[in-house]
Amino acid sequence: MTPGSTSGAPGVVVVTGVGRYLGAHVAARLAADPRIERVIGVDAPEPGAEFTDLLDRVERIRVDPGSLGGLLADLDVDAVVHLALVSAPDQQHGGRSAMKDQNVIGTMQLLAACQRAPRLRKLVVRSSTAAYGVSFRDPAVFTEETEPREVPRGGFGRDILDVEGYVRGFRRRRADVTATVLRFAPFIGSTADTTLTRYFAQPFVPTVFGRDPRLQFLHFDDALEVLHRSIVEDHPGTYNVAGPGVLSLSQAIRRAGRVAVPVLEPGLSGAAALARTMGFGRYGLDQVDLFVHGRVVDTTRLEQEYGFTPRSTAAAFDDFIRAHHGGAVLSRGQLAAAEQLVLDGIRQVRAAVRERS
Amino acid sequence: MTGPTQGREPAGMGPFDVPAGPPVPDAEPARRNGHRPASRLAPAGTPGDEVDTATDDPATPSDNPAGDEVDTATDEPASGGVAPTGGGAGDTGPTVPDRPGDQWDRRVANGLAFLRRRLAGDYEVDEFGFDPELTDAVFHPLLRLLYRDWFRTEVSGVEHVPVDGPALVVGNHSGTVALDALILSAALHDKHPAHRYLRLLGADLVFRMPVVSEIARKTGGTVACNPDAERLLGGGDLVGVFPEGFKGIGKLYADRYKLQRFGRGGFVSAALRTGTPIVPVAIVGGEEIYPMLADIKPLARLLKLPYFPVTPTFPWLGPLGMVPLPSKWLIQFCPPIPTAHLTDSADDPLVVFNLADQVRETIQQTLHSLLERRPDPFGP
């Protein structure tokens, strides 16, 4: 409806993926909102006790996605927030096939359950700017209408395309439900722990030779804010969610005081695959493609509809740097000192030469 | 016009005018090293500033009684007698005072500050990847050497390029390597009163190649597609396109200055949709820098290139063959073609084709007239 309308605050909200960082924080934040009566966190059966302190006000239910159908109907659920997406395969938990199970099959089953939930009024699905795919013919800035020109090579990108396809089908079948799809840029912030934050936390950062992709980040707190507003307000449609502005990868690495190590692209893909099979590092083709092509989205629609502008990419990245500045190889202070040193040296030499002549 | 009589007399051979004296007020910048004379003049009040540029600080006359030759050694903090000069300049950090008259000192300091900013990532990049600081500091100076000193480029009609607001600059493409686009953007930036950047639209092949793609983005280029063109024009930028594409740069020397087909006229619809004026520009000189005598098609297919050129120098001399021949360049901007009244017909193919034809004809005729002004491709 109108930006900032709060009439649509739902009574019972189900959040999926509360066993993970984003899900846990969203559930905790919704539980703290007095307008919402009940927050139910749904998670996969295996226990993960990481976020229990966050989730003390959230009812947690452990079910496998197949049996969600009856649950949503029994609980009289008003809104579902689907956050249980895995962005990178985890070798400890089944690798790529488990990731695909969770992302694609999990979403399919959840949406099937949602379709049969009579009281459901709202569905919020986490997506990613990876939905735009990667191609050399891509426009520089993606708007929500941009169609992907090529199917991405990486698993996550393909999963996202599938997930969005299912949501499109759901919208057709349940036109009465307000469906919001949020295409998030990579999260960053002082506390967020993602593949990208781990990447930038290394002292020496591998990059693709001859490529300096344009990147956008989204501060984790802004992601929470947008998800929160999507639940308590009505914002049907698909939105890009990213910090305005752009950092190039080399610029981001320099700002973080890290050192870039350019690697030839075939070598990087191979190294990423090798690291994956050996069980460490979670870089996949998704990351390699991102570091070749970069990804910038237009957030005008979000700003107009939500009346909210996330903090800029540069500001979000600064927040991350402040939290991780310990690993910096080249700090700003050192650079300034070096500059002064060289300048003084040159002045002295010139003065000495002048004196002699 | 004035040429045929004037020009023949000194040259004595050409049937056309040898443009000994171009009518444009461009004669002077051909060699302008600008900095020296200006810097000498600035601290002119002080005596003997040519040699010891360090002592010539007019702002701190307190130095002068104490300091003559010795004063230049102020940088040694140990020499106590000179300490007051360091304090007098009011600089806290450095051991040497900043002397406003010292050109080289300032230049070194600026260079180091630039280097530090680059290494710390303290610069801005727009959403297309355009890095104005790097463009100004690195790419444009290089191109300036090329277009001013190597190609002796004469630019006319800059007044047809609007001072602010969007415009679509449409040019003819030539020269085996798309050097003309870079020259055009650097020359336009230097000659235009508002020093506007030309945002070039390049083929996706450019963005496939590592390194090249990043140089293209950092100098303001982006992929030639309608969303990007319309976004740039909507943001009030000056956009440069070469609708001939590879057909233009990959044509044989025998076909020089014959405009190729203008594609599907996508550039016209981008201009129509945003109501942007189209400024045709004719570039003469690009065809002779790498005269393409033949095109080895199988090799091009093998390398996935649109063509594989053979020039008098290229495969034979190896890397030396990459040096462009020093042809004489003329760039002329033509009066803008307004499109604001046609915004509704952006999807009307007839309007689009007619407008594309009009632009093409304008460029072709301007090319012919420029060629008449330049009978000798390698003239002065």
XYZ file of C-alpha atoms in Angstrom:
737
model
C 0.000 0.000 0.000
C 1.373 3.386 0.921
C 4.913 3.595 2.216
C 5.071 3.237 5.944
C 1.589 1.831 6.385
C 1.480 -0.362 9.441
C -2.054 -1.678 9.105
C -0.791 -4.903 7.631
C 1.121 -6.141 10.669
C 0.409 -9.858 10.878
C -0.362 -11.829 13.992
C 1.486 -15.077 13.513
C 4.720 -15.116 11.571
C 6.724 -18.152 10.552
C 10.411 -17.617 9.855
C 12.391 -20.355 8.144
C 16.102 -20.824 8.514
C 16.359 -19.591 12.124
C 19.316 -21.898 12.604
C 21.353 -19.555 10.475
C 22.658 -16.078 11.092
C 20.144 -14.060 9.090
C 17.137 -16.125 10.126
C 17.994 -15.945 13.799
C 18.372 -12.179 13.745
C 15.195 -11.608 11.782
C 13.197 -13.865 14.086
C 14.572 -12.124 17.158
C 13.768 -8.735 15.730
C 10.220 -9.706 14.809
C 9.710 -11.232 18.249
C 10.710 -7.909 19.801
C 8.041 -6.087 17.785
C 4.881 -5.694 19.931
C 2.625 -5.599 16.865
C 3.397 -9.229 16.143
C 1.778 -11.772 18.442
C 3.736 -14.888 17.718
C 6.952 -15.663 15.932
C 7.597 -19.283 15.063
C 11.010 -20.283 13.915
C 11.195 -23.290 11.623
C 14.456 -25.049 11.114
C 15.818 -28.239 9.690
C 15.856 -31.182 12.113
C 19.572 -31.175 13.003
C 20.206 -29.036 16.033
C 22.403 -25.994 15.861
C 22.665 -24.311 19.214
C 24.443 -21.193 17.987
C 21.706 -18.640 18.270
C 19.668 -19.926 21.206
C 20.238 -16.802 23.280
C 18.857 -14.664 20.450
C 15.826 -16.851 20.032
C 14.470 -17.043 23.575
C 11.269 -15.240 22.567
C 10.825 -17.267 19.413
C 8.991 -20.571 19.395
C 11.187 -23.018 17.565
C 9.898 -25.972 15.675
C 12.144 -28.503 14.040
C 10.488 -30.170 11.106
C 11.619 -31.304 7.759
C 10.144 -29.152 5.012
C 7.899 -31.935 3.737
C 5.642 -31.843 6.771
C 5.213 -28.075 6.850
C 1.876 -28.231 5.068
C -0.270 -29.217 8.000
C 1.706 -27.031 10.336
C 1.028 -23.771 8.512
C -2.692 -24.490 8.407
C -2.897 -25.623 12.039
C -1.069 -22.599 13.388
C -3.229 -20.074 11.525
C -0.142 -18.467 10.108
C -0.549 -14.964 8.637
C 2.894 -14.452 7.200
C 5.845 -16.549 6.142
C 9.400 -15.269 5.839
C 11.510 -17.652 3.821
C 15.175 -17.201 4.619
C 16.390 -20.789 4.602
C 18.689 -20.439 1.630
C 22.276 -21.619 1.560
C 24.593 -19.434 -0.475
C 27.597 -21.746 -0.639
C 28.006 -25.502 -0.397
C 29.219 -26.712 2.963
C 31.277 -29.886 2.831
C 30.437 -30.771 6.431
C 26.739 -30.729 5.640
C 26.445 -32.604 2.401
C 28.000 -30.212 -0.097
C 26.291 -29.020 -3.192
C 23.564 -31.644 -3.309
C 22.416 -30.781 0.204
C 22.559 -27.123 -0.709
C 20.369 -27.678 -3.720
C 17.989 -29.795 -1.646
C 17.587 -27.035 0.837
C 17.365 -24.150 -1.621
C 15.242 -25.605 -4.390
C 13.347 -28.519 -2.890
C 12.935 -26.710 0.416
C 11.433 -23.668 -1.275
C 9.200 -25.813 -3.426
C 7.819 -27.622 -0.402
C 7.401 -24.455 1.611
C 5.492 -22.764 -1.200
C 3.324 -25.842 -1.643
C 2.492 -25.640 2.056
C 1.856 -21.898 1.810
C -0.529 -22.450 -1.067
C -2.713 -24.556 1.184
C -2.576 -22.254 4.218
C -5.992 -20.533 4.202
C -5.152 -17.546 6.418
C -1.834 -16.717 4.811
C -1.705 -13.081 3.682
C 1.946 -12.411 3.225
C 5.013 -14.143 1.888
C 8.495 -12.664 1.999
C 11.242 -14.542 0.177
C 14.919 -13.866 0.378
C 16.511 -13.781 -3.027
C 19.792 -12.427 -4.266
C 21.126 -10.108 -6.919
C 22.647 -13.301 -8.316
C 19.244 -13.640 -9.980
C 20.545 -11.422 -12.780
C 23.049 -14.004 -13.878
C 26.320 -13.043 -15.454
C 27.082 -12.169 -19.044
C 29.486 -9.877 -20.804
C 26.538 -8.298 -22.564
C 24.854 -7.341 -19.319
C 23.968 -3.726 -18.733
C 26.068 -2.019 -16.085
C 23.163 -1.537 -13.711
C 20.367 -4.037 -13.237
C 16.839 -2.876 -12.620
C 14.202 -5.274 -11.357
C 12.956 -5.765 -14.917
C 16.309 -6.921 -16.308
C 16.107 -10.508 -17.469
C 19.186 -12.680 -17.017
C 20.893 -13.174 -20.375
C 22.727 -16.322 -19.460
C 22.066 -18.924 -16.807
C 24.797 -18.507 -14.194
C 27.473 -21.180 -13.837
C 27.406 -21.139 -10.061
C 25.055 -23.300 -8.048
C 23.644 -20.504 -5.945
C 22.754 -18.396 -8.971
C 20.847 -21.276 -10.519
C 19.067 -22.023 -7.287
C 17.993 -18.411 -7.013
C 16.541 -18.495 -10.513
C 14.606 -21.639 -9.561
C 13.386 -20.119 -6.312
C 12.150 -17.004 -8.064
C 10.454 -19.172 -10.642
C 8.538 -20.972 -7.898
C 7.515 -17.682 -6.336
C 6.185 -16.526 -9.704
C 4.097 -19.677 -9.867
C 2.888 -19.119 -6.320
C 1.861 -15.549 -7.138
C -0.247 -16.815 -9.992
C -2.017 -19.390 -7.858
C -2.507 -17.299 -4.733
C -3.097 -13.781 -6.004
C -4.572 -12.871 -2.607
C -1.220 -13.247 -0.869
C 1.142 -10.277 -0.828
C 4.371 -11.772 -2.099
C 7.589 -9.810 -1.656
C 10.847 -10.949 -3.205
C 13.940 -9.182 -1.922
C 17.044 -9.427 -4.061
C 19.807 -8.761 -1.608
C 23.307 -7.663 -2.461
C 26.017 -9.504 -0.502
C 25.735 -8.747 3.198
C 28.482 -7.016 5.055
C 28.818 -5.330 8.397
C 30.647 -5.463 11.676
C 29.034 -8.714 12.804
C 27.949 -10.485 9.645
C 29.871 -13.643 8.855
C 29.540 -14.603 5.215
C 31.701 -15.971 2.457
C 32.510 -12.429 1.392
C 33.380 -11.122 4.839
C 35.724 -14.067 5.327
C 37.205 -13.311 1.938
C 37.946 -9.696 2.838
C 39.232 -10.652 6.264
C 42.248 -12.471 4.787
C 45.476 -10.492 4.619
C 46.141 -11.528 1.015
C 43.089 -11.572 -1.171
C 42.966 -13.485 -4.464
C 41.432 -11.582 -7.361
C 40.958 -12.338 -11.033
C 43.738 -10.959 -13.186
C 42.679 -8.085 -15.404
C 39.274 -7.737 -13.793
C 38.173 -5.151 -11.324
C 34.500 -5.841 -10.743
C 32.103 -3.269 -9.417
C 30.613 -4.494 -6.186
C 27.769 -3.452 -3.976
C 27.231 -4.449 -0.397
C 24.300 -4.266 1.917
C 24.788 -3.578 5.571
C 23.394 -6.426 7.597
C 21.333 -4.100 9.800
C 19.713 -2.578 6.736
C 18.823 -6.042 5.498
C 17.083 -6.658 8.831
C 15.274 -3.346 8.550
C 13.992 -4.093 5.058
C 12.881 -7.597 6.038
C 11.126 -6.217 9.108
C 9.299 -3.593 7.073
C 8.325 -6.197 4.508
C 6.526 -8.112 7.259
C 4.776 -5.324 9.090
C 3.978 -3.284 5.990
C 2.628 -4.325 2.605
C 5.108 -4.137 -0.243
C 4.155 -6.571 -2.989
C 6.666 -7.064 -5.756
C 10.339 -7.655 -6.335
C 12.930 -5.261 -4.995
C 16.660 -4.850 -5.284
C 18.132 -4.273 -1.849
C 21.674 -2.910 -1.902
C 23.683 -0.034 -0.568
C 23.706 2.815 -3.090
C 27.048 3.553 -4.661
C 29.755 1.256 -5.893
C 33.141 0.052 -4.768
C 35.444 -1.626 -7.195
C 37.026 -4.776 -5.831
C 40.540 -3.319 -5.906
C 39.275 -0.249 -4.112
C 37.559 -2.321 -1.443
C 40.695 -4.390 -0.890
C 42.784 -1.250 -0.593
C 40.344 0.370 1.791
C 40.484 -2.723 3.947
C 44.287 -2.512 3.927
C 44.596 -5.919 2.315
C 46.812 -6.938 -0.562
C 45.302 -8.195 -3.793
C 46.884 -11.233 -5.427
C 45.749 -11.403 -9.062
C 45.272 -14.930 -10.346
C 44.529 -15.925 -13.929
C 40.888 -16.781 -14.250
C 41.173 -20.479 -15.211
C 43.641 -20.883 -12.369
C 41.259 -19.311 -9.925
C 38.373 -21.543 -10.913
C 40.638 -24.545 -10.541
C 42.024 -23.379 -7.223
C 38.516 -22.743 -5.926
C 37.447 -26.234 -6.974
C 40.528 -27.736 -5.369
C 39.985 -25.867 -2.133
C 36.382 -26.993 -2.118
C 37.190 -30.643 -2.548
C 39.810 -30.420 0.159
C 37.193 -29.103 2.491
C 38.357 -25.598 3.183
C 37.276 -22.386 1.541
C 33.787 -22.060 0.237
C 34.472 -20.142 -2.914
C 32.637 -21.457 -5.871
C 31.885 -20.439 -9.392
C 29.413 -17.958 -7.920
C 32.259 -16.019 -6.382
C 34.514 -16.336 -9.404
C 31.758 -15.043 -11.656
C 31.070 -12.180 -9.297
C 34.736 -11.281 -9.330
C 34.860 -11.325 -13.104
C 31.658 -9.462 -13.866
C 30.725 -7.518 -10.776
C 27.128 -6.706 -10.043
C 25.409 -3.376 -9.548
C 21.680 -2.941 -9.077
C 19.347 0.002 -9.151
C 17.592 0.560 -5.803
C 15.221 3.343 -6.817
C 12.178 1.128 -6.502
C 13.078 0.080 -2.960
C 13.677 3.672 -1.910
C 10.364 4.839 -3.316
C 8.261 1.962 -2.046
C 9.798 1.534 1.406
C 10.740 5.146 2.016
C 14.036 3.787 3.235
C 17.540 4.073 1.840
C 20.117 1.572 3.057
C 23.432 3.044 4.049
C 25.770 3.317 1.111
C 28.013 0.498 -0.033
C 31.067 2.498 1.031
C 29.631 3.181 4.493
C 28.654 -0.456 4.985
C 32.120 -1.534 3.960
C 33.695 0.998 6.324
C 31.739 -0.551 9.151
C 33.142 -3.931 8.209
C 36.689 -2.540 8.072
C 36.380 -1.026 11.530
C 35.489 -4.405 12.932
C 38.217 -6.271 11.053
C 41.040 -3.777 10.873
C 43.288 -6.118 12.843
C 44.228 -8.093 9.756
C 45.231 -5.086 7.701
C 48.563 -5.382 5.937
C 48.732 -1.766 4.831
C 46.909 0.631 7.079
C 46.026 4.197 6.207
C 48.386 5.510 8.854
C 51.269 3.536 7.441
C 50.568 4.845 3.957
C 50.437 8.425 5.189
C 53.678 7.906 7.111
C 55.341 6.406 4.060
C 54.156 9.307 1.942
C 55.634 11.795 4.397
C 58.845 9.832 4.583
C 59.333 9.758 0.831
C 58.408 13.407 0.526
C 60.893 14.422 3.178
C 63.537 12.216 1.636
C 63.094 13.812 -1.758
C 63.184 17.278 -0.248
C 66.374 16.504 1.594
C 68.056 15.077 -1.463
C 67.020 18.020 -3.572
C 68.191 20.463 -0.974
C 71.502 18.653 -0.719
C 71.948 18.704 -4.479
C 71.085 22.386 -4.586
C 73.552 23.125 -1.853
C 76.365 21.417 -3.667
C 75.748 23.192 -6.949
C 37.917 27.967 -49.234
C 40.852 30.202 -48.635
C 43.141 27.278 -49.132
C 43.441 26.637 -52.869
C 45.199 29.886 -53.563
C 47.049 30.247 -50.331
C 48.057 26.697 -49.876
C 49.436 25.999 -53.294
C 51.998 28.707 -53.200
C 54.108 27.476 -50.321
C 53.687 23.803 -51.105
C 53.740 24.144 -54.810
C 52.653 20.647 -55.662
C 49.275 19.627 -54.291
C 46.183 20.081 -56.342
C 44.346 20.840 -53.099
C 45.209 23.082 -50.265
C 47.887 21.985 -47.959
C 46.566 23.240 -44.670
C 49.656 25.163 -43.792
C 47.663 27.536 -41.671
C 44.498 25.977 -40.339
C 41.649 28.433 -40.038
C 40.921 27.215 -36.546
C 42.536 28.975 -33.609
C 44.328 25.779 -32.810
C 47.697 26.638 -34.163
C 49.133 27.394 -30.789
C 48.337 24.317 -28.678
C 50.294 22.006 -30.937
C 53.164 22.352 -28.550
C 52.227 23.766 -25.247
C 54.283 22.718 -22.363
C 52.503 25.345 -20.365
C 53.919 24.762 -16.950
C 57.391 26.245 -17.127
C 56.624 29.795 -18.218
C 53.664 30.028 -15.891
C 55.621 28.838 -12.914
C 58.438 31.223 -13.576
C 56.058 34.091 -13.780
C 54.212 33.374 -10.580
C 57.001 34.152 -8.106
C 58.421 36.757 -10.408
C 58.990 39.226 -7.621
C 61.898 37.314 -6.197
C 65.314 37.473 -7.707
C 67.202 34.458 -8.953
C 64.321 32.046 -8.730
C 65.368 30.005 -11.727
C 68.017 28.049 -9.951
C 67.267 27.898 -6.294
C 63.543 27.628 -6.283
C 63.651 26.916 -2.604
C 64.619 30.338 -1.334
C 62.157 32.319 -3.310
C 59.346 32.317 -0.817
C 57.952 35.822 -0.879
C 55.546 35.102 1.941
C 58.244 34.704 4.553
C 60.639 37.555 4.116
C 62.086 36.789 7.533
C 64.128 34.101 5.834
C 65.956 36.468 3.629
C 68.173 38.204 6.126
C 69.323 34.952 7.576
C 69.358 32.841 4.482
C 71.266 33.022 1.278
C 72.717 29.855 -0.195
C 72.869 28.166 3.162
C 69.229 28.696 3.723
C 68.379 26.106 1.141
C 69.617 23.457 3.508
C 66.765 24.086 5.901
C 65.798 20.476 5.769
C 68.559 19.408 8.122
C 66.839 19.682 11.457
C 70.222 19.478 13.163
C 71.334 22.886 11.932
C 69.871 24.973 14.690
C 70.328 28.300 13.012
C 67.700 27.503 10.447
C 65.098 26.226 12.812
C 63.066 29.443 12.824
C 62.482 29.195 9.104
C 60.870 25.849 9.573
C 58.619 27.341 12.207
C 58.032 30.439 10.176
C 56.434 28.524 7.347
C 53.915 27.223 9.810
C 54.184 23.586 8.815
C 53.844 21.161 11.637
C 54.536 17.794 10.095
C 57.397 17.963 7.618
C 60.911 18.873 8.526
C 61.022 21.110 5.487
C 58.628 24.013 5.127
C 56.265 23.978 2.183
C 57.329 26.724 -0.083
C 54.474 27.896 -2.232
C 56.834 29.001 -4.952
C 58.540 25.646 -5.312
C 56.857 24.050 -8.301
C 58.682 20.771 -8.181
C 58.119 20.350 -4.515
C 54.408 20.808 -4.962
C 54.378 18.472 -7.902
C 56.169 15.751 -5.984
C 53.852 16.254 -3.037
C 50.795 16.074 -5.289
C 52.102 12.953 -6.956
C 52.712 11.268 -3.648
C 49.319 12.289 -2.326
C 47.754 10.866 -5.466
C 49.651 7.630 -5.001
C 48.597 7.437 -1.375
C 44.945 8.079 -2.236
C 45.069 5.361 -4.874
C 46.705 2.858 -2.551
C 44.268 3.606 0.252
C 41.259 3.383 -2.054
C 40.255 6.977 -1.317
C 38.506 7.756 -4.567
C 35.072 7.499 -6.043
C 33.870 5.203 -8.789
C 30.444 5.644 -10.320
C 28.019 2.815 -10.958
C 29.461 2.207 -14.410
C 32.954 1.930 -12.973
C 34.067 5.370 -14.204
C 37.030 6.662 -12.214
C 37.457 10.360 -13.089
C 40.568 10.794 -10.968
C 42.447 7.991 -12.684
C 41.225 9.153 -16.089
C 42.474 12.686 -15.489
C 45.765 11.675 -13.954
C 46.806 8.757 -16.134
C 44.765 8.076 -19.263
C 44.095 11.565 -20.555
C 47.729 12.719 -20.305
C 48.780 9.683 -22.360
C 46.082 10.282 -24.939
C 46.973 13.975 -24.994
C 50.485 13.120 -26.142
C 48.995 10.954 -28.831
C 46.346 13.274 -30.219
C 48.250 16.529 -29.855
C 51.822 15.663 -30.643
C 51.579 12.485 -32.682
C 48.388 13.055 -34.681
C 48.380 16.914 -34.635
C 44.626 16.781 -34.167
C 42.531 19.818 -35.067
C 39.134 20.002 -33.446
C 36.369 22.263 -34.699
C 32.729 22.773 -33.856
C 33.067 22.058 -30.143
C 30.399 24.695 -29.605
C 27.869 22.214 -30.981
C 28.382 19.993 -27.965
C 26.111 21.276 -25.189
C 27.767 22.712 -22.097
C 25.466 20.790 -19.793
C 22.742 18.230 -20.114
C 22.772 15.060 -22.147
C 23.793 14.663 -25.750
C 24.528 11.701 -27.946
C 27.713 12.101 -29.946
C 27.686 9.829 -32.998
C 30.874 9.340 -34.942
C 32.419 7.348 -37.772
C 34.588 4.460 -36.716
C 37.903 3.616 -38.290
C 41.420 2.458 -37.871
C 41.550 -1.303 -37.152
C 41.929 -0.516 -33.466
C 39.245 1.711 -31.977
C 41.733 4.436 -31.144
C 39.456 7.087 -32.608
C 36.999 6.701 -29.761
C 39.689 7.346 -27.154
C 41.145 10.256 -29.096
C 37.682 11.761 -29.490
C 36.953 11.546 -25.783
C 40.304 13.006 -24.730
C 40.200 15.790 -27.320
C 36.616 16.677 -26.449
C 37.434 16.795 -22.761
C 40.360 19.123 -23.366
C 38.777 21.432 -25.925
C 35.277 21.683 -24.525
C 34.712 24.747 -22.338
C 33.028 22.626 -19.664
C 35.646 19.828 -19.978
C 32.983 17.201 -20.286
C 33.718 13.512 -20.230
C 32.505 11.477 -23.161
C 31.001 8.225 -21.946
C 31.773 5.744 -24.699
C 29.653 2.739 -25.525
C 31.755 -0.237 -26.526
C 31.100 -3.629 -28.064
C 30.787 -6.532 -25.670
C 34.040 -7.939 -27.078
C 35.823 -5.079 -25.306
C 34.293 -6.176 -22.020
C 35.185 -9.807 -22.592
C 38.894 -9.066 -22.612
C 40.620 -8.811 -19.265
C 42.540 -5.599 -18.577
C 41.018 -3.910 -21.634
C 37.574 -4.186 -20.110
C 38.701 -2.528 -16.920
C 40.477 0.294 -18.729
C 37.299 0.838 -20.710
C 35.188 0.989 -17.569
C 37.571 3.186 -15.643
C 37.707 5.717 -18.461
C 33.939 5.958 -18.530
C 32.964 3.329 -21.063
C 30.233 0.779 -20.773
C 28.564 -1.933 -22.832
C 26.662 -0.668 -25.842
C 23.121 -1.570 -24.873
C 20.011 0.530 -24.607
C 19.578 0.315 -20.819
C 23.069 1.703 -20.244
C 22.746 4.364 -22.940
C 19.420 5.532 -21.595
C 20.674 5.495 -18.041
C 23.657 7.646 -18.915
C 21.595 10.031 -21.013
C 18.943 10.189 -18.314
C 21.675 11.188 -15.888
C 22.666 14.093 -18.134
C 25.856 12.574 -19.462
C 27.525 12.995 -22.798
C 27.453 9.627 -24.539
C 29.604 8.647 -27.501
C 28.629 5.907 -29.932
C 30.018 4.511 -33.141
C 27.082 2.756 -34.770
C 29.214 1.130 -37.456
C 30.889 -1.024 -34.824
C 33.355 -3.595 -36.119
C 32.198 -3.045 -39.689
C 33.708 0.421 -39.371
C 37.046 -0.293 -37.776
C 37.572 -3.583 -39.603
C 37.151 -2.294 -43.143
C 39.954 -2.384 -45.633
C 42.063 0.635 -46.428
C 40.545 0.723 -49.896
C 37.166 1.472 -48.294
C 38.448 4.288 -46.128
C 35.996 7.012 -45.159
C 33.060 5.095 -46.621
C 30.530 4.872 -43.823
C 29.270 1.385 -43.235
C 25.738 0.371 -42.304
C 24.439 1.913 -39.090
C 23.195 -1.282 -37.496
C 19.624 -1.285 -36.310
C 19.672 2.324 -35.197
C 19.561 1.413 -31.538
C 21.394 4.605 -30.702
C 18.630 6.660 -32.307
C 15.921 5.027 -30.246
C 17.947 5.614 -27.079
C 18.196 9.298 -27.996
C 14.513 9.486 -28.907
C 13.386 7.845 -25.712
C 15.302 10.351 -23.636
C 14.697 13.324 -25.965
C 18.427 13.845 -26.290
C 19.975 15.861 -29.129
C 22.256 13.926 -31.484
C 25.596 15.549 -32.316
C 27.178 13.941 -35.391
C 30.949 14.064 -35.462
C 33.267 13.331 -38.358
C 36.762 12.067 -37.623
C 39.385 12.143 -40.341
C 42.766 10.580 -39.793
C 41.860 7.364 -38.071
C 41.841 5.344 -41.279
C 45.537 5.863 -41.944
C 46.950 4.888 -38.556
C 46.817 1.161 -39.279
C 45.940 0.843 -42.977
C 44.378 -2.588 -43.243
C 45.414 -4.219 -46.475
C 43.907 -7.624 -45.910
C 41.859 -9.568 -43.429
C 42.880 -13.150 -42.619
C 39.444 -14.547 -41.929
C 40.376 -18.102 -40.836
C 42.814 -16.734 -38.284
C 40.177 -14.326 -37.033
C 37.719 -17.186 -36.638
C 40.336 -19.185 -34.794
C 41.032 -16.348 -32.377
C 37.330 -15.460 -32.135
C 37.997 -11.952 -33.368
C 35.823 -10.071 -35.825
C 38.798 -9.721 -38.208
C 42.541 -10.284 -38.288
C 44.279 -7.290 -39.829
C 47.294 -7.205 -42.085
C 48.807 -3.747 -42.308
C 52.063 -2.626 -43.930
C 53.689 -3.088 -40.538
C 51.560 -5.232 -38.324
C 52.309 -8.902 -38.336
C 55.693 -8.281 -39.978
C 57.338 -5.983 -37.489
C 55.847 -7.615 -34.416
C 55.172 -5.209 -31.598
C 56.666 -2.382 -33.619
C 53.780 -2.822 -36.011
C 51.465 -1.654 -33.251
C 52.859 1.885 -33.476
C 50.200 3.931 -35.265
C 51.284 5.814 -38.350
C 51.368 9.560 -37.688
C 48.468 10.673 -39.830
C 46.967 14.122 -39.622
C 43.642 14.158 -37.743
C 40.690 16.482 -38.124
C 37.650 16.211 -35.880
C 34.550 18.204 -36.625
C 31.406 18.297 -34.538
C 28.257 19.068 -36.521
C 25.209 21.044 -35.370
C 23.014 18.983 -33.037
C 19.898 17.306 -34.340
C 17.116 17.841 -31.803
C 14.922 14.868 -30.961
C 12.801 16.212 -28.133
C 9.760 16.539 -30.410
C 10.027 12.879 -31.453
C 9.977 11.256 -28.023
C 6.701 9.502 -28.811
C 8.027 7.830 -31.938
C 10.951 6.050 -30.300
C 9.406 2.732 -31.317
C 8.471 3.817 -34.825
C 11.022 2.072 -37.048
C 10.512 4.513 -39.912
C 11.333 7.542 -37.784
C 14.318 5.734 -36.318
C 15.695 4.722 -39.703
C 15.176 8.162 -41.194
C 16.943 9.832 -38.327
C 19.800 7.315 -38.486
C 20.095 8.051 -42.203
C 20.149 11.770 -41.577
C 22.963 11.351 -39.053
C 24.847 9.087 -41.435
C 24.542 11.500 -44.340
C 25.698 14.398 -42.188
C 28.783 12.513 -41.092
C 29.576 11.308 -44.612
C 29.332 14.805 -46.090
C 31.400 16.299 -43.313
C 33.999 13.600 -43.897
C 34.228 14.562 -47.554
C 34.650 18.232 -46.780
C 37.276 17.476 -44.158
C 39.144 15.263 -46.608
C 39.269 18.138 -49.054
C 40.907 20.220 -46.367
C 43.481 17.506 -45.864
C 44.894 16.278 -49.172
C 47.957 14.697 -47.618
C 47.090 12.171 -44.928
C 50.494 12.570 -43.359
C 50.768 16.318 -43.861
C 51.675 18.725 -41.115
